[in-house]
Amino acid sequence: QKEVEQNSGPLSVPEGAIASLNCTYSDRVSQSFFWYRQYSGKSPELIMSIYSNGDKEDGRFTAQLNKASQYVSLLIRDSQPSDSATYLCAVNRDSNGGFKTIFGAGTRLFVKA
Amino acid sequence: KAGVTQTPRYLIKTRGQQVTLSCSPISGHRSVSWYQQTPGQGLQFLFEYFSETQRNKGNFPGRFSGRQFSNSRSEMNVSTLELGDSALYLCASSFRGNTEAFFGQGTRLTVV
């Protein structure tokens, strides 16, 4: 079982729709959770961070965390063609006195104009 | 405020050679993590440094090493390069290691 699992997609949604991206993680002691967006040929760009159960909204983006279910999601409202990218879920946990961030393989999102 | 800076952006090396990559974190960030990204394996954690100490290491052979300086700048070194080491190498800096991390533009290494 991978530490962080995402559906690889591609997920295709029409412009203006809601895109829903999901992620599960295996280590219950994970404490910090992040969503990154990566365009082809570019480095990952941080979109959202979430540290406690519930929802966190930032503009068109909403991150949801459920630690009991070990589940993180990202909703993108009013999707735009410019949102077409790979979305990476990242999970951070204590390890050896420091921290370790593990990334999922990413979900490719296509927003059709 | 300046972002994370990685140098060089591109490198072509021959099998058996060694390479050193550099990462300058965001000012005030003391944690630097390194990742290898390939199409087949995604983003794989290499190691994390904080205040000049390696706190964590991923599942990579000993040919991969790194260090961090007192100004938080970090370098990673790969010795005896293999064709499979061709990848995008990314560093990310954060304040403590469990807070938001920001990536540099990466160094694309090609081993021929």
mmCIF file of C-alpha atoms in Angstrom:
data_model
loop_
_atom_site.group_PDB
_atom_site.id
_atom_site.type_symbol
_atom_site.label_atom_id
_atom_site.label_comp_id
_atom_site.label_asym_id
_atom_site.label_seq_id
_atom_site.Cartn_x
_atom_site.Cartn_y
_atom_site.Cartn_z
ATOM 1 C CA GLN A 1 0.000 0.000 0.000
ATOM 2 C CA LYS A 2 1.383 3.398 -0.949
ATOM 3 C CA GLU A 3 1.683 5.968 1.830
ATOM 4 C CA VAL A 4 -0.281 8.548 -0.141
ATOM 5 C CA GLU A 5 -2.733 7.456 -2.808
ATOM 6 C CA GLN A 6 -4.434 9.500 -5.468
ATOM 7 C CA ASN A 7 -6.454 8.579 -8.508
ATOM 8 C CA SER A 8 -4.106 9.258 -11.416
ATOM 9 C CA GLY A 9 -6.945 10.380 -13.656
ATOM 10 C CA PRO A 10 -7.214 12.062 -15.990
ATOM 11 C CA LEU A 11 -10.180 13.840 -14.490
ATOM 12 C CA SER A 12 -12.015 15.851 -17.110
ATOM 13 C CA VAL A 13 -14.554 18.532 -16.190
ATOM 14 C CA PRO A 14 -16.245 21.258 -18.228
ATOM 15 C CA GLU A 15 -15.372 24.886 -17.658
ATOM 16 C CA GLY A 16 -17.350 26.327 -14.754
ATOM 17 C CA ALA A 17 -17.913 22.955 -13.068
ATOM 18 C CA ILE A 18 -16.602 21.758 -9.714
ATOM 19 C CA ALA A 19 -13.530 19.524 -9.820
ATOM 20 C CA SER A 20 -13.153 17.132 -6.905
ATOM 21 C CA LEU A 21 -9.750 15.626 -6.168
ATOM 22 C CA ASN A 22 -9.240 12.974 -3.518
ATOM 23 C CA CYS A 23 -6.350 11.579 -1.536
ATOM 24 C CA THR A 24 -5.947 8.928 1.143
ATOM 25 C CA TYR A 25 -2.953 8.344 3.385
ATOM 26 C CA SER A 26 -1.830 5.391 5.436
ATOM 27 C CA ASP A 27 0.034 6.856 8.431
ATOM 28 C CA ARG A 28 -2.377 7.898 11.178
ATOM 29 C CA VAL A 29 0.187 10.154 12.859
ATOM 30 C CA SER A 30 0.368 12.467 9.840
ATOM 31 C CA GLN A 31 -0.266 16.022 10.925
ATOM 32 C CA SER A 32 0.080 18.444 8.020
ATOM 33 C CA PHE A 33 -1.517 18.179 4.610
ATOM 34 C CA PHE A 34 -0.900 20.132 1.445
ATOM 35 C CA TRP A 35 -2.146 20.403 -2.106
ATOM 36 C CA TYR A 36 0.215 21.419 -4.878
ATOM 37 C CA ARG A 37 -0.452 22.165 -8.522
ATOM 38 C CA GLN A 38 2.154 21.276 -11.123
ATOM 39 C CA TYR A 39 2.034 22.404 -14.715
ATOM 40 C CA SER A 40 3.926 20.357 -17.267
ATOM 41 C CA GLY A 41 7.623 21.191 -17.160
ATOM 42 C CA LYS A 42 7.283 23.346 -14.041
ATOM 43 C CA SER A 43 7.888 22.794 -10.355
ATOM 44 C CA PRO A 44 5.038 22.195 -7.883
ATOM 45 C CA GLU A 45 3.223 25.280 -6.630
ATOM 46 C CA LEU A 46 1.530 25.296 -3.213
ATOM 47 C CA ILE A 47 -2.233 25.826 -3.362
ATOM 48 C CA MET A 48 -3.538 24.958 0.097
ATOM 49 C CA SER A 49 -2.426 23.718 3.473
ATOM 50 C CA ILE A 50 -4.718 22.151 6.055
ATOM 51 C CA TYR A 51 -3.835 21.003 9.542
ATOM 52 C CA SER A 52 -7.123 20.243 11.338
ATOM 53 C CA ASN A 53 -10.298 18.367 10.540
ATOM 54 C CA GLY A 54 -12.906 20.177 8.516
ATOM 55 C CA ASP A 55 -12.942 22.521 5.582
ATOM 56 C CA LYS A 56 -10.619 25.340 4.652
ATOM 57 C CA GLU A 57 -11.549 27.728 1.870
ATOM 58 C CA ASP A 58 -9.295 30.007 -0.157
ATOM 59 C CA GLY A 59 -10.919 31.660 -3.142
ATOM 60 C CA ARG A 60 -12.138 28.979 -5.549
ATOM 61 C CA PHE A 61 -10.346 26.243 -3.619
ATOM 62 C CA THR A 62 -11.628 24.267 -0.633
ATOM 63 C CA ALA A 63 -9.536 21.666 1.151
ATOM 64 C CA GLN A 64 -11.256 19.075 3.323
ATOM 65 C CA LEU A 65 -9.576 16.897 5.919
ATOM 66 C CA ASN A 66 -10.935 13.885 7.767
ATOM 67 C CA LYS A 67 -8.229 12.380 9.962
ATOM 68 C CA ALA A 68 -10.445 9.546 11.201
ATOM 69 C CA SER A 69 -10.920 8.370 7.630
ATOM 70 C CA GLN A 70 -7.371 9.371 6.640
ATOM 71 C CA TYR A 71 -8.774 11.325 3.745
ATOM 72 C CA VAL A 72 -7.988 14.706 2.201
ATOM 73 C CA SER A 73 -9.763 16.325 -0.702
ATOM 74 C CA LEU A 74 -9.548 19.446 -2.814
ATOM 75 C CA LEU A 75 -12.536 21.070 -4.473
ATOM 76 C CA ILE A 76 -12.051 23.570 -7.267
ATOM 77 C CA ARG A 77 -15.128 25.658 -7.947
ATOM 78 C CA ASP A 78 -15.809 27.398 -11.259
ATOM 79 C CA SER A 79 -13.019 25.419 -12.914
ATOM 80 C CA GLN A 80 -11.070 27.237 -15.599
ATOM 81 C CA PRO A 81 -8.966 25.878 -18.468
ATOM 82 C CA SER A 82 -5.955 27.385 -16.677
ATOM 83 C CA ASP A 83 -6.611 24.937 -13.816
ATOM 84 C CA SER A 84 -5.604 22.085 -16.123
ATOM 85 C CA ALA A 85 -2.565 20.612 -14.400
ATOM 86 C CA THR A 86 -1.461 17.745 -12.175
ATOM 87 C CA TYR A 87 -2.548 18.113 -8.556
ATOM 88 C CA LEU A 88 -0.309 16.598 -5.914
ATOM 89 C CA CYS A 89 -1.431 15.652 -2.437
ATOM 90 C CA ALA A 90 1.336 15.866 0.171
ATOM 91 C CA VAL A 91 1.276 14.466 3.694
ATOM 92 C CA ASN A 92 3.758 15.490 6.373
ATOM 93 C CA ARG A 93 4.582 13.591 9.561
ATOM 94 C CA ASP A 94 7.123 13.498 12.341
ATOM 95 C CA SER A 95 10.033 11.228 11.568
ATOM 96 C CA ASN A 96 13.322 10.682 13.363
ATOM 97 C CA GLY A 97 13.121 13.977 15.212
ATOM 98 C CA GLY A 98 12.341 15.852 12.057
ATOM 99 C CA PHE A 99 9.667 15.827 9.405
ATOM 100 C CA LYS A 100 9.047 13.958 6.212
ATOM 101 C CA THR A 101 6.676 14.937 3.424
ATOM 102 C CA ILE A 102 5.387 12.211 1.154
ATOM 103 C CA PHE A 103 3.705 13.043 -2.130
ATOM 104 C CA GLY A 104 1.037 11.158 -3.981
ATOM 105 C CA ALA A 105 1.546 10.378 -7.644
ATOM 106 C CA GLY A 106 -0.830 13.173 -8.607
ATOM 107 C CA THR A 107 -4.162 13.512 -10.392
ATOM 108 C CA ARG A 108 -4.197 15.008 -13.870
ATOM 109 C CA LEU A 109 -7.051 17.463 -14.313
ATOM 110 C CA PHE A 110 -8.351 18.670 -17.667
ATOM 111 C CA VAL A 111 -10.814 21.533 -17.775
ATOM 112 C CA LYS A 112 -12.577 21.691 -21.131
ATOM 113 C CA ALA A 113 -13.486 25.119 -22.484
ATOM 114 C CA LYS B 1 10.584 38.279 -1.004
ATOM 115 C CA ALA B 2 12.846 36.049 -3.057
ATOM 116 C CA GLY B 3 11.779 32.484 -3.637
ATOM 117 C CA VAL B 4 13.764 29.275 -3.566
ATOM 118 C CA THR B 5 16.673 29.338 -5.985
ATOM 119 C CA GLN B 6 18.197 26.224 -7.489
ATOM 120 C CA THR B 7 21.315 26.124 -9.592
ATOM 121 C CA PRO B 8 22.103 25.059 -12.172
ATOM 122 C CA ARG B 9 18.820 24.691 -14.053
ATOM 123 C CA TYR B 10 20.128 22.104 -16.479
ATOM 124 C CA LEU B 11 22.999 19.658 -16.394
ATOM 125 C CA ILE B 12 24.269 16.984 -18.730
ATOM 126 C CA LYS B 13 26.716 14.506 -17.237
ATOM 127 C CA THR B 14 28.326 11.263 -18.287
ATOM 128 C CA ARG B 15 27.882 7.973 -16.460
ATOM 129 C CA GLY B 16 30.359 7.607 -13.646
ATOM 130 C CA GLN B 17 30.772 11.322 -13.054
ATOM 131 C CA GLN B 18 29.553 13.142 -9.993
ATOM 132 C CA VAL B 19 27.363 16.207 -9.709
ATOM 133 C CA THR B 20 26.582 18.855 -7.099
ATOM 134 C CA LEU B 21 23.313 20.761 -7.045
ATOM 135 C CA SER B 22 22.634 23.879 -5.006
ATOM 136 C CA CYS B 23 19.546 25.240 -3.284
ATOM 137 C CA SER B 24 19.107 28.610 -1.601
ATOM 138 C CA PRO B 25 15.964 28.655 0.545
ATOM 139 C CA ILE B 26 13.576 31.488 1.242
ATOM 140 C CA SER B 27 15.049 33.874 3.787
ATOM 141 C CA GLY B 28 14.189 32.714 7.295
ATOM 142 C CA HIS B 29 13.429 29.145 6.266
ATOM 143 C CA ARG B 30 15.631 26.643 8.052
ATOM 144 C CA SER B 31 14.301 23.376 6.615
ATOM 145 C CA VAL B 32 15.333 22.233 3.165
ATOM 146 C CA SER B 33 14.072 19.032 1.583
ATOM 147 C CA TRP B 34 15.218 17.446 -1.645
ATOM 148 C CA TYR B 35 13.153 15.372 -4.054
ATOM 149 C CA GLN B 36 13.726 13.422 -7.215
ATOM 150 C CA GLN B 37 10.960 13.522 -9.792
ATOM 151 C CA THR B 38 10.716 11.084 -12.673
ATOM 152 C CA PRO B 39 7.733 10.285 -14.906
ATOM 153 C CA GLY B 40 7.541 6.744 -13.602
ATOM 154 C CA GLN B 41 8.093 7.300 -9.881
ATOM 155 C CA GLY B 42 6.682 10.752 -9.231
ATOM 156 C CA LEU B 43 8.146 12.885 -6.447
ATOM 157 C CA GLN B 44 10.426 10.808 -4.267
ATOM 158 C CA PHE B 45 11.786 12.165 -0.973
ATOM 159 C CA LEU B 46 15.583 12.228 -0.801
ATOM 160 C CA PHE B 47 16.428 13.966 2.476
ATOM 161 C CA GLU B 48 15.559 16.816 4.813
ATOM 162 C CA TYR B 49 17.970 19.214 6.492
ATOM 163 C CA PHE B 50 17.352 21.556 9.374
ATOM 164 C CA SER B 51 19.977 23.749 11.025
ATOM 165 C CA GLU B 52 22.809 21.945 9.210
ATOM 166 C CA THR B 53 21.596 18.504 10.355
ATOM 167 C CA GLN B 54 20.128 15.783 8.176
ATOM 168 C CA ARG B 55 16.984 14.751 10.005
ATOM 169 C CA ASN B 56 15.535 12.341 7.494
ATOM 170 C CA LYS B 57 16.648 10.325 4.518
ATOM 171 C CA GLY B 58 14.590 8.556 1.881
ATOM 172 C CA ASN B 59 15.272 5.176 0.306
ATOM 173 C CA PHE B 60 18.092 6.140 -1.991
ATOM 174 C CA PRO B 61 21.565 4.611 -2.230
ATOM 175 C CA GLY B 62 24.530 6.153 -0.465
ATOM 176 C CA ARG B 63 25.629 7.746 -3.748
ATOM 177 C CA PHE B 64 23.108 10.441 -2.916
ATOM 178 C CA SER B 65 24.278 12.776 -0.185
ATOM 179 C CA GLY B 66 23.736 16.317 0.914
ATOM 180 C CA ARG B 67 24.621 18.978 3.379
ATOM 181 C CA GLN B 68 23.346 22.265 4.711
ATOM 182 C CA PHE B 69 25.355 25.324 5.585
ATOM 183 C CA SER B 70 24.932 27.775 8.426
ATOM 184 C CA ASN B 71 23.032 30.169 6.136
ATOM 185 C CA SER B 72 20.550 27.333 5.385
ATOM 186 C CA ARG B 73 21.732 26.950 1.814
ATOM 187 C CA SER B 74 21.901 23.296 0.877
ATOM 188 C CA GLU B 75 23.730 21.170 -1.628
ATOM 189 C CA MET B 76 23.126 17.649 -2.786
ATOM 190 C CA ASN B 77 25.715 15.451 -4.412
ATOM 191 C CA VAL B 78 25.307 12.385 -6.558
ATOM 192 C CA SER B 79 28.416 10.330 -7.149
ATOM 193 C CA THR B 80 29.071 7.650 -9.764
ATOM 194 C CA LEU B 81 26.142 8.751 -11.873
ATOM 195 C CA GLU B 82 23.936 6.151 -13.524
ATOM 196 C CA LEU B 83 21.559 6.554 -16.445
ATOM 197 C CA GLY B 84 18.649 6.072 -14.035
ATOM 198 C CA ASP B 85 19.656 9.187 -12.127
ATOM 199 C CA SER B 86 18.316 11.319 -14.968
ATOM 200 C CA ALA B 87 15.500 13.267 -13.375
ATOM 201 C CA LEU B 88 14.255 16.622 -12.195
ATOM 202 C CA TYR B 89 15.743 17.374 -8.797
ATOM 203 C CA LEU B 90 13.683 19.699 -6.672
ATOM 204 C CA CYS B 91 14.334 21.355 -3.375
ATOM 205 C CA ALA B 92 11.705 22.851 -1.121
ATOM 206 C CA SER B 93 12.160 25.141 1.833
ATOM 207 C CA SER B 94 9.927 25.646 4.832
ATOM 208 C CA PHE B 95 10.154 27.391 8.161
ATOM 209 C CA ARG B 96 10.183 24.297 10.349
ATOM 210 C CA GLY B 97 9.743 21.241 8.158
ATOM 211 C CA ASN B 98 6.069 20.633 8.895
ATOM 212 C CA THR B 99 4.797 23.948 7.610
ATOM 213 C CA GLU B 100 4.110 25.122 4.078
ATOM 214 C CA ALA B 101 6.976 24.297 1.754
ATOM 215 C CA PHE B 102 7.882 26.155 -1.417
ATOM 216 C CA PHE B 103 9.736 24.643 -4.315
ATOM 217 C CA GLY B 104 12.544 25.940 -6.423
ATOM 218 C CA GLN B 105 12.457 25.689 -10.212
ATOM 219 C CA GLY B 106 14.436 22.472 -10.125
ATOM 220 C CA THR B 107 17.574 21.162 -11.748
ATOM 221 C CA ARG B 108 17.060 18.869 -14.704
ATOM 222 C CA LEU B 109 19.867 16.335 -14.769
ATOM 223 C CA THR B 110 20.498 14.202 -17.810
ATOM 224 C CA VAL B 111 23.004 11.373 -17.572
ATOM 225 C CA VAL B 112 24.319 10.064 -20.894
#
